[in-house]
Amino acid sequence: MLRTDIKKKKLFITNNFDRDWVVESSSAAKNCKNYIREIVDTLDLQPNPTKDVIALSIGDPTVYGNLKPSEETVQAVIDVVQSGKYNGYAPCTGYEQARDAVATYLSHDGARFSFQDIILCSGCSSSLEICITALCDEKRNHNLLIPKPGFSIYRTLAETIGIKVKYYNLIAENNWEVDLENLEKQIDCFTAAIILNNPSNPCGSVYSEKHLKEILGIARLHQIPVIADEIYEQIVFSKNKFVSTAALNLDLPILICGGLAKRFLVPGWRLGWIAIHDNSDAFSKNIRKALVSLSQRIIGSNTLIQGALPKILFDTPQIFHDNLINTLETNATMIFKLLKEAKGLLPYMPQGTMYMMVKVYLKRFPFEDISHLVIKLMEEESVFCLPGSCFQTPDFIRIVLTVPENLLREACSRMIHFCNKYCTTT
């Protein structure tokens, strides 16, 4: 290169760097929003300095340290670490013995899986992302049906890849059952999938076999596959029973998402799964291949937890699960009774999971909206609840049941005092 050419190139680079240099982000990044954080981060939350903060908002059951994984679960991981056998890459869909363990774990009440039906993922949110991405296509103008109230991650995952979401209603007065007529009205020729969350976050509902058949019957009639979010499987209170969509053995393709996070109290271990239930073979030609291809993006889930998975699933004693459910149900019953004493509030007793929804009769309070009430509750009583707008239900707040009992009692006492102070009518 001639000396004059070099000088011209240097001059070109210098002139370009003198300009404002802005790198444009992708459409996926622009579309990606955490709707809970978007709402919470706009709240000016200043706690009362004379009172310790009690957060009834966080869905992580390990936060306060009162709920811990079983000794068997912990020991299983210690053994795997010490063995040194699981430090490398695993197959993208997971080790066969780990997938086989999940298949066996999920094969109950008439449902049957083999390891070929299981894909291991980095937590249940990763399972949902892979399923939504496999079934929904922006170029085909697809939409995804999600519940209202419902967990905001569904919307986040769909909109990130340019998929429109449509909501179907849950009926609070009917233990948050699906409004079947409303669900069917939302379906159109562009509907790619229906997300069904049972047991439910944020509602704490547990659907009966009859109601599940009604929901899935609508999906089958319109030939719409279902993504079943069953991360809270088996976390159900007395007089209720968890029924997996796979146990119904209907002629309907279903992708079941689950994981260790909630039932085994290890959300940070990031081990989720997809279970393919497809009596109709509707997924065999394209979707099974798509799920495998998409799992290759993360090159497999946590290998240490995969190695420990058989022992975690089968050596954890039933008494551990029973104790967790008893704790959650005891807390739910206590909160339900206490908050009935709060003017302007109507708690809905959950049937399972780790949450309770509480209706706020906003017109009885001197607040602009639920967010304003949440801010004032924090400001005066140092109690923080998630506003229902996080779940597309603005007249509610969500309360977490995993907080230690003494703190829950204190939080309820403060809420009762606050509501009875500000509520203008009964």
Short mmCIF file of C-alpha atoms in Angstrom, two decimals:
data_model
loop_
_atom_site.label_atom_id
_atom_site.label_comp_id
_atom_site.label_asym_id
_atom_site.label_seq_id
_atom_site.Cartn_x
_atom_site.Cartn_y
_atom_site.Cartn_z
CA MET A 1 0.00 0.00 0.00
CA LEU A 2 1.36 3.44 -0.94
CA ARG A 3 2.12 5.96 1.78
CA THR A 4 -0.56 8.31 0.40
CA ASP A 5 -3.16 5.52 0.58
CA ILE A 6 -2.26 4.83 4.22
CA LYS A 7 -2.67 8.52 5.07
CA LYS A 8 -6.09 8.58 3.36
CA LYS A 9 -7.20 5.46 5.31
CA LYS A 10 -6.07 6.97 8.63
CA LEU A 11 -7.87 10.21 7.80
CA PHE A 12 -11.07 8.25 6.96
CA ILE A 13 -10.96 6.33 10.27
CA THR A 14 -10.23 9.49 12.27
CA ASN A 15 -13.09 11.37 10.64
CA ASN A 16 -15.49 8.51 11.30
CA PHE A 17 -14.55 8.30 14.99
CA ASP A 18 -15.12 12.03 15.32
CA ARG A 19 -18.81 11.36 14.69
CA ASP A 20 -21.29 10.03 17.25
CA TRP A 21 -21.01 6.25 17.16
CA VAL A 22 -24.27 4.48 18.08
CA VAL A 23 -24.60 0.73 17.67
CA GLU A 24 -28.20 -0.28 17.04
CA SER A 25 -29.68 -3.07 19.16
CA SER A 26 -31.62 -5.98 17.68
CA SER A 27 -35.39 -6.19 17.39
CA ALA A 28 -35.38 -9.07 19.88
CA ALA A 29 -33.57 -6.94 22.46
CA LYS A 30 -35.96 -4.04 21.93
CA ASN A 31 -38.98 -6.32 22.26
CA CYS A 32 -37.70 -8.00 25.44
CA LYS A 33 -39.29 -6.54 28.56
CA ASN A 34 -39.57 -7.84 32.10
CA TYR A 35 -43.04 -6.57 32.90
CA ILE A 36 -42.80 -7.16 36.63
CA ARG A 37 -39.53 -5.21 36.84
CA GLU A 38 -40.96 -2.54 34.52
CA ILE A 39 -43.82 -1.96 36.98
CA VAL A 40 -41.90 -2.40 40.22
CA ASP A 41 -38.97 -0.22 39.14
CA THR A 42 -41.32 2.70 38.52
CA LEU A 43 -42.64 2.54 42.10
CA ASP A 44 -41.05 4.98 44.53
CA LEU A 45 -40.73 2.48 47.37
CA GLN A 46 -39.47 4.16 50.53
CA PRO A 47 -40.00 1.97 53.62
CA ASN A 48 -40.85 3.27 57.06
CA PRO A 49 -37.42 3.59 58.74
CA THR A 50 -38.88 2.50 62.09
CA LYS A 51 -40.13 -0.86 60.76
CA ASP A 52 -38.24 -3.74 59.17
CA VAL A 53 -39.27 -4.45 55.59
CA ILE A 54 -41.36 -7.58 55.03
CA ALA A 55 -41.38 -8.50 51.34
CA LEU A 56 -44.44 -10.52 50.36
CA SER A 57 -43.54 -10.09 46.71
CA ILE A 58 -40.67 -12.43 45.90
CA GLY A 59 -41.42 -15.78 44.25
CA ASP A 60 -38.10 -17.31 45.35
CA PRO A 61 -38.96 -19.69 48.24
CA THR A 62 -35.36 -19.67 49.53
CA VAL A 63 -35.10 -15.93 50.28
CA TYR A 64 -35.79 -16.02 54.03
CA GLY A 65 -33.90 -19.27 54.66
CA ASN A 66 -36.82 -21.03 56.35
CA LEU A 67 -37.42 -23.34 53.38
CA LYS A 68 -34.42 -25.43 52.36
CA PRO A 69 -33.82 -28.39 50.07
CA SER A 70 -33.71 -31.84 51.60
CA GLU A 71 -30.47 -33.28 52.94
CA GLU A 72 -30.73 -35.98 50.29
CA THR A 73 -30.91 -33.38 47.54
CA VAL A 74 -27.85 -31.54 48.82
CA GLN A 75 -25.88 -34.74 49.34
CA ALA A 76 -26.67 -35.92 45.82
CA VAL A 77 -24.97 -32.83 44.39
CA ILE A 78 -22.01 -33.12 46.78
CA ASP A 79 -21.47 -36.71 45.63
CA VAL A 80 -21.60 -35.69 41.99
CA VAL A 81 -19.10 -32.85 42.49
CA GLN A 82 -16.71 -35.13 44.33
CA SER A 83 -17.00 -37.85 41.68
CA GLY A 84 -15.59 -35.52 39.01
CA LYS A 85 -17.67 -37.30 36.36
CA TYR A 86 -19.91 -34.44 35.33
CA ASN A 87 -17.58 -31.50 34.68
CA GLY A 88 -17.73 -31.65 30.89
CA TYR A 89 -20.36 -30.97 28.27
CA ALA A 90 -23.44 -33.14 28.18
CA PRO A 91 -25.56 -33.87 25.11
CA CYS A 92 -27.66 -30.79 24.31
CA THR A 93 -30.86 -32.52 25.34
CA GLY A 94 -29.26 -33.91 28.51
CA TYR A 95 -27.64 -37.12 29.71
CA GLU A 96 -29.76 -40.17 28.92
CA GLN A 97 -29.84 -41.36 32.55
CA ALA A 98 -31.03 -37.92 33.71
CA ARG A 99 -33.71 -37.78 31.01
CA ASP A 100 -34.78 -41.32 31.90
CA ALA A 101 -35.10 -40.29 35.56
CA VAL A 102 -37.41 -37.40 34.61
CA ALA A 103 -39.43 -39.72 32.34
CA THR A 104 -39.91 -42.17 35.21
CA TYR A 105 -40.72 -39.36 37.66
CA LEU A 106 -43.45 -37.99 35.35
CA SER A 107 -44.93 -41.40 34.49
CA HIS A 108 -47.81 -41.69 36.95
CA ASP A 109 -51.62 -41.73 36.94
CA GLY A 110 -51.65 -43.30 33.50
CA ALA A 111 -49.10 -40.97 31.88
CA ARG A 112 -46.15 -42.70 30.23
CA PHE A 113 -42.88 -41.16 29.05
CA SER A 114 -39.54 -42.46 27.81
CA PHE A 115 -36.22 -40.63 27.85
CA GLN A 116 -36.73 -39.76 24.16
CA ASP A 117 -39.69 -37.61 25.24
CA ILE A 118 -37.60 -35.49 27.63
CA ILE A 119 -35.39 -32.48 26.92
CA LEU A 120 -33.48 -30.95 29.83
CA CYS A 121 -33.25 -27.17 29.97
CA SER A 122 -31.75 -24.36 32.02
CA GLY A 123 -34.71 -23.93 34.37
CA CYS A 124 -38.43 -23.93 33.56
CA SER A 125 -38.24 -20.47 31.98
CA SER A 126 -35.81 -21.93 29.44
CA SER A 127 -38.25 -24.79 28.83
CA LEU A 128 -41.03 -22.29 28.12
CA GLU A 129 -38.80 -20.24 25.84
CA ILE A 130 -37.85 -23.26 23.75
CA CYS A 131 -41.48 -24.40 23.46
CA ILE A 132 -42.79 -20.97 22.48
CA THR A 133 -39.99 -20.51 19.94
CA ALA A 134 -40.58 -23.96 18.45
CA LEU A 135 -44.33 -23.45 17.97
CA CYS A 136 -44.68 -19.74 17.19
CA ASP A 137 -43.47 -17.97 14.07
CA GLU A 138 -43.51 -14.18 13.55
CA LYS A 139 -43.44 -14.63 9.77
CA ARG A 140 -46.73 -16.53 9.94
CA ASN A 141 -48.31 -13.79 12.07
CA HIS A 142 -48.81 -16.21 14.96
CA ASN A 143 -50.35 -15.33 18.30
CA LEU A 144 -50.07 -17.08 21.65
CA LEU A 145 -52.95 -17.41 24.13
CA ILE A 146 -52.00 -16.86 27.77
CA PRO A 147 -54.06 -16.70 30.99
CA LYS A 148 -55.17 -13.53 32.74
CA PRO A 149 -54.12 -13.35 35.55
CA GLY A 150 -50.93 -15.06 34.49
CA PHE A 151 -47.19 -14.98 34.93
CA SER A 152 -45.63 -12.22 32.83
CA ILE A 153 -42.75 -14.38 31.56
CA TYR A 154 -45.07 -15.82 28.89
CA ARG A 155 -45.58 -12.38 27.37
CA THR A 156 -41.89 -11.55 27.65
CA LEU A 157 -40.79 -14.71 25.84
CA ALA A 158 -43.39 -14.33 23.09
CA GLU A 159 -42.92 -10.65 22.35
CA THR A 160 -39.13 -11.00 22.29
CA ILE A 161 -39.47 -13.07 19.11
CA GLY A 162 -42.21 -10.86 17.66
CA ILE A 163 -45.22 -12.96 18.67
CA LYS A 164 -48.46 -11.25 19.65
CA VAL A 165 -50.12 -12.41 22.86
CA LYS A 166 -53.84 -12.66 23.49
CA TYR A 167 -55.40 -13.20 26.90
CA TYR A 168 -58.10 -15.58 28.05
CA ASN A 169 -59.82 -14.86 31.36
CA LEU A 170 -59.75 -16.77 34.62
CA ILE A 171 -62.79 -16.44 36.88
CA ALA A 172 -61.85 -15.51 40.45
CA GLU A 173 -65.20 -16.55 41.94
CA ASN A 174 -64.80 -20.06 40.46
CA ASN A 175 -61.39 -20.75 42.01
CA TRP A 176 -59.79 -19.07 39.00
CA GLU A 177 -61.11 -21.61 36.51
CA VAL A 178 -60.77 -20.76 32.82
CA ASP A 179 -63.65 -18.85 31.26
CA LEU A 180 -64.19 -21.45 28.53
CA GLU A 181 -66.37 -19.24 26.34
CA ASN A 182 -63.83 -16.44 26.51
CA LEU A 183 -60.98 -18.85 25.73
CA GLU A 184 -62.70 -20.09 22.60
CA LYS A 185 -63.40 -16.54 21.43
CA GLN A 186 -59.69 -15.71 21.51
CA ILE A 187 -58.76 -18.51 19.11
CA ASP A 188 -58.28 -17.57 15.47
CA CYS A 189 -56.51 -18.99 12.44
CA PHE A 190 -53.21 -17.48 13.62
CA THR A 191 -53.25 -19.03 17.10
CA ALA A 192 -50.14 -21.19 17.39
CA ALA A 193 -50.50 -22.46 20.97
CA ILE A 194 -52.34 -22.10 24.27
CA ILE A 195 -50.40 -21.81 27.52
CA LEU A 196 -52.08 -23.58 30.43
CA ASN A 197 -50.63 -22.98 33.90
CA ASN A 198 -51.79 -25.55 36.45
CA PRO A 199 -51.27 -25.21 39.39
CA SER A 200 -51.24 -21.47 38.83
CA ASN A 201 -48.96 -18.57 39.57
CA PRO A 202 -50.27 -16.08 40.69
CA CYS A 203 -53.71 -17.52 41.50
CA GLY A 204 -52.90 -20.67 43.47
CA SER A 205 -55.63 -22.55 41.59
CA VAL A 206 -55.57 -26.31 41.01
CA TYR A 207 -57.82 -27.55 38.22
CA SER A 208 -59.96 -30.66 38.43
CA GLU A 209 -59.73 -33.43 35.86
CA LYS A 210 -63.14 -32.39 34.52
CA HIS A 211 -62.10 -28.77 33.99
CA LEU A 212 -58.81 -29.77 32.38
CA LYS A 213 -60.70 -31.96 29.92
CA GLU A 214 -62.95 -29.02 29.09
CA ILE A 215 -59.97 -26.76 28.38
CA LEU A 216 -58.07 -29.35 26.37
CA GLY A 217 -61.24 -30.28 24.51
CA ILE A 218 -61.43 -26.75 23.13
CA ALA A 219 -57.78 -26.93 22.08
CA ARG A 220 -58.37 -30.30 20.39
CA LEU A 221 -61.48 -29.05 18.59
CA HIS A 222 -59.51 -26.18 17.05
CA GLN A 223 -56.32 -28.24 16.63
CA ILE A 224 -54.23 -25.92 18.80
CA PRO A 225 -51.26 -27.48 20.67
CA VAL A 226 -50.90 -26.76 24.37
CA ILE A 227 -47.87 -25.67 26.39
CA ALA A 228 -48.59 -26.87 29.93
CA ASP A 229 -46.62 -24.99 32.59
CA GLU A 230 -46.59 -27.49 35.46
CA ILE A 231 -43.67 -26.13 37.48
CA TYR A 232 -45.85 -26.27 40.63
CA GLU A 233 -46.87 -29.88 40.03
CA GLN A 234 -47.81 -31.75 43.21
CA ILE A 235 -47.79 -28.57 45.35
CA VAL A 236 -51.48 -28.84 46.18
CA PHE A 237 -53.34 -28.42 49.45
CA SER A 238 -55.63 -30.90 51.21
CA LYS A 239 -58.84 -31.91 49.41
CA ASN A 240 -57.20 -31.11 46.06
CA LYS A 241 -55.32 -33.30 43.62
CA PHE A 242 -52.82 -32.43 40.94
CA VAL A 243 -53.75 -33.88 37.56
CA SER A 244 -51.15 -33.59 34.85
CA THR A 245 -52.37 -32.91 31.34
CA ALA A 246 -50.45 -36.03 30.25
CA ALA A 247 -52.50 -38.22 32.61
CA LEU A 248 -55.64 -37.46 30.62
CA ASN A 249 -54.15 -39.21 27.58
CA LEU A 250 -56.16 -37.12 25.15
CA ASP A 251 -55.47 -37.07 21.43
CA LEU A 252 -53.83 -33.64 21.69
CA PRO A 253 -50.16 -32.64 21.32
CA ILE A 254 -48.87 -31.13 24.60
CA LEU A 255 -45.47 -29.82 25.67
CA ILE A 256 -45.20 -30.04 29.45
CA CYS A 257 -42.74 -27.68 31.16
CA GLY A 258 -41.47 -28.35 34.66
CA GLY A 259 -38.37 -28.48 36.80
CA LEU A 260 -36.80 -28.75 40.24
CA ALA A 261 -37.15 -25.11 41.30
CA LYS A 262 -40.32 -25.07 43.38
CA ARG A 263 -41.08 -28.56 44.64
CA PHE A 264 -37.44 -29.26 45.53
CA LEU A 265 -36.70 -25.67 46.66
CA VAL A 266 -33.68 -25.11 44.40
CA PRO A 267 -34.60 -22.37 41.87
CA GLY A 268 -30.99 -21.30 41.42
CA TRP A 269 -29.88 -24.73 40.27
CA ARG A 270 -31.50 -24.06 36.87
CA LEU A 271 -32.74 -27.52 35.96
CA GLY A 272 -35.93 -27.61 33.94
CA TRP A 273 -37.45 -30.00 31.44
CA ILE A 274 -39.79 -30.36 28.50
CA ALA A 275 -41.88 -33.54 28.38
CA ILE A 276 -43.40 -34.29 24.98
CA HIS A 277 -46.85 -35.87 25.19
CA ASP A 278 -48.15 -36.59 21.70
CA ASN A 279 -50.51 -39.50 21.14
CA SER A 280 -51.46 -37.99 17.77
CA ASP A 281 -47.86 -37.81 16.47
CA ALA A 282 -48.52 -34.20 15.46
CA PHE A 283 -45.06 -33.22 16.76
CA SER A 284 -43.13 -36.12 15.23
CA LYS A 285 -42.35 -34.60 11.84
CA ASN A 286 -41.20 -31.08 12.78
CA ILE A 287 -41.54 -30.06 16.43
CA ARG A 288 -39.40 -32.77 18.01
CA LYS A 289 -36.57 -31.79 15.67
CA ALA A 290 -37.17 -28.10 16.42
CA LEU A 291 -36.96 -28.68 20.17
CA VAL A 292 -33.65 -30.48 19.80
CA SER A 293 -32.26 -27.76 17.51
CA LEU A 294 -33.27 -25.00 19.93
CA SER A 295 -31.76 -26.86 22.89
CA GLN A 296 -28.41 -26.67 21.09
CA ARG A 297 -28.26 -22.91 21.71
CA ILE A 298 -27.30 -23.44 25.37
CA ILE A 299 -25.40 -26.70 24.74
CA GLY A 300 -27.21 -28.48 27.54
CA SER A 301 -28.28 -27.66 31.07
CA ASN A 302 -26.25 -27.79 34.29
CA THR A 303 -24.32 -31.07 34.16
CA LEU A 304 -23.73 -31.35 37.91
CA ILE A 305 -27.45 -31.21 38.62
CA GLN A 306 -28.10 -33.63 35.75
CA GLY A 307 -25.72 -36.09 37.39
CA ALA A 308 -27.55 -35.76 40.71
CA LEU A 309 -31.03 -35.81 39.17
CA PRO A 310 -31.92 -39.49 39.72
CA LYS A 311 -31.13 -39.26 43.44
CA ILE A 312 -32.83 -35.87 43.81
CA LEU A 313 -36.03 -37.15 42.24
CA PHE A 314 -36.20 -40.54 43.94
CA ASP A 315 -34.24 -40.27 47.21
CA THR A 316 -35.98 -37.13 48.48
CA PRO A 317 -38.37 -38.51 51.13
CA GLN A 318 -42.10 -37.91 50.81
CA ILE A 319 -42.11 -36.32 54.26
CA PHE A 320 -40.05 -33.46 52.81
CA HIS A 321 -42.74 -32.73 50.21
CA ASP A 322 -45.50 -33.17 52.79
CA ASN A 323 -43.85 -30.71 55.17
CA LEU A 324 -43.52 -28.10 52.44
CA ILE A 325 -47.19 -28.41 51.53
CA ASN A 326 -48.24 -28.29 55.20
CA THR A 327 -46.21 -25.12 55.72
CA LEU A 328 -47.68 -23.42 52.68
CA GLU A 329 -51.25 -24.45 53.47
CA THR A 330 -50.90 -23.40 57.13
CA ASN A 331 -49.61 -20.01 56.03
CA ALA A 332 -52.36 -19.63 53.43
CA THR A 333 -55.08 -20.47 55.96
CA MET A 334 -53.66 -18.02 58.47
CA ILE A 335 -53.39 -15.17 55.94
CA PHE A 336 -56.87 -15.89 54.59
CA LYS A 337 -58.41 -15.62 58.06
CA LEU A 338 -56.42 -12.56 59.12
CA LEU A 339 -56.95 -10.49 55.98
CA LYS A 340 -60.69 -10.98 56.22
CA GLU A 341 -60.40 -8.46 59.07
CA ALA A 342 -58.93 -5.85 56.74
CA LYS A 343 -61.50 -3.44 55.36
CA GLY A 344 -61.51 -3.14 51.60
CA LEU A 345 -59.70 -6.44 50.98
CA LEU A 346 -61.03 -9.82 49.86
CA PRO A 347 -58.53 -12.70 50.02
CA TYR A 348 -59.05 -15.73 47.78
CA MET A 349 -58.01 -18.98 49.43
CA PRO A 350 -55.59 -20.82 47.12
CA GLN A 351 -55.77 -24.54 46.43
CA GLY A 352 -52.01 -24.92 46.07
CA THR A 353 -48.70 -23.33 44.98
CA MET A 354 -46.94 -20.53 46.88
CA TYR A 355 -49.24 -17.55 46.30
CA MET A 356 -52.52 -15.90 47.24
CA MET A 357 -54.43 -13.29 45.30
CA VAL A 358 -56.20 -10.56 47.29
CA LYS A 359 -58.83 -8.31 45.72
CA VAL A 360 -58.65 -4.61 46.61
CA TYR A 361 -61.85 -2.58 46.50
CA LEU A 362 -59.99 0.50 45.35
CA LYS A 363 -63.03 2.82 45.35
CA ARG A 364 -63.13 2.49 49.13
CA PHE A 365 -59.61 3.92 49.44
CA PRO A 366 -58.30 7.45 48.77
CA PHE A 367 -55.71 6.16 46.29
CA GLU A 368 -55.43 6.71 42.55
CA ASP A 369 -54.68 3.08 41.75
CA ILE A 370 -53.26 -0.13 43.25
CA SER A 371 -49.70 1.05 42.67
CA HIS A 372 -50.38 4.14 44.79
CA LEU A 373 -51.77 1.90 47.55
CA VAL A 374 -48.70 -0.37 47.34
CA ILE A 375 -46.39 2.65 47.66
CA LYS A 376 -48.26 3.99 50.70
CA LEU A 377 -48.31 0.55 52.34
CA MET A 378 -44.55 0.36 51.97
CA GLU A 379 -44.08 3.96 53.10
CA GLU A 380 -46.10 3.52 56.29
CA GLU A 381 -45.90 -0.18 57.15
CA SER A 382 -42.78 -1.44 55.30
CA VAL A 383 -44.80 -4.24 53.69
CA PHE A 384 -44.41 -4.84 49.98
CA CYS A 385 -46.89 -6.79 47.85
CA LEU A 386 -46.83 -7.10 44.08
CA PRO A 387 -49.58 -5.05 42.39
CA GLY A 388 -51.92 -7.14 40.26
CA SER A 389 -50.97 -5.13 37.18
CA CYS A 390 -47.86 -7.36 37.08
CA PHE A 391 -50.27 -10.15 36.14
CA GLN A 392 -52.71 -8.15 33.96
CA THR A 393 -55.19 -7.91 36.87
CA PRO A 394 -55.06 -4.36 38.28
CA ASP A 395 -57.64 -4.80 41.06
CA PHE A 396 -55.54 -7.34 42.99
CA ILE A 397 -52.32 -7.76 44.90
CA ARG A 398 -50.33 -10.99 45.12
CA ILE A 399 -48.95 -12.31 48.42
CA VAL A 400 -46.23 -14.95 48.73
CA LEU A 401 -46.83 -17.81 51.19
CA THR A 402 -43.20 -18.86 51.70
CA VAL A 403 -42.31 -16.15 54.25
CA PRO A 404 -41.76 -17.36 57.86
CA GLU A 405 -44.99 -17.54 59.89
CA ASN A 406 -44.03 -14.85 62.41
CA LEU A 407 -43.27 -12.38 59.62
CA LEU A 408 -46.49 -13.22 57.82
CA ARG A 409 -48.47 -12.54 60.99
CA GLU A 410 -46.71 -9.24 61.47
CA ALA A 411 -47.25 -8.27 57.82
CA CYS A 412 -50.96 -9.09 58.03
CA SER A 413 -51.29 -7.08 61.25
CA ARG A 414 -49.72 -4.07 59.54
CA MET A 415 -51.92 -4.48 56.47
CA ILE A 416 -55.06 -4.68 58.60
CA HIS A 417 -54.07 -1.51 60.45
CA PHE A 418 -53.32 0.27 57.18
CA CYS A 419 -56.53 -0.76 55.41
CA ASN A 420 -58.78 -0.07 58.40
CA LYS A 421 -57.18 3.36 58.68
CA TYR A 422 -57.75 4.36 55.04
CA CYS A 423 -60.85 2.42 53.99
CA THR A 424 -63.74 4.91 53.86
CA THR A 425 -66.65 2.45 53.52
CA THR A 426 -67.37 -1.13 54.54
#
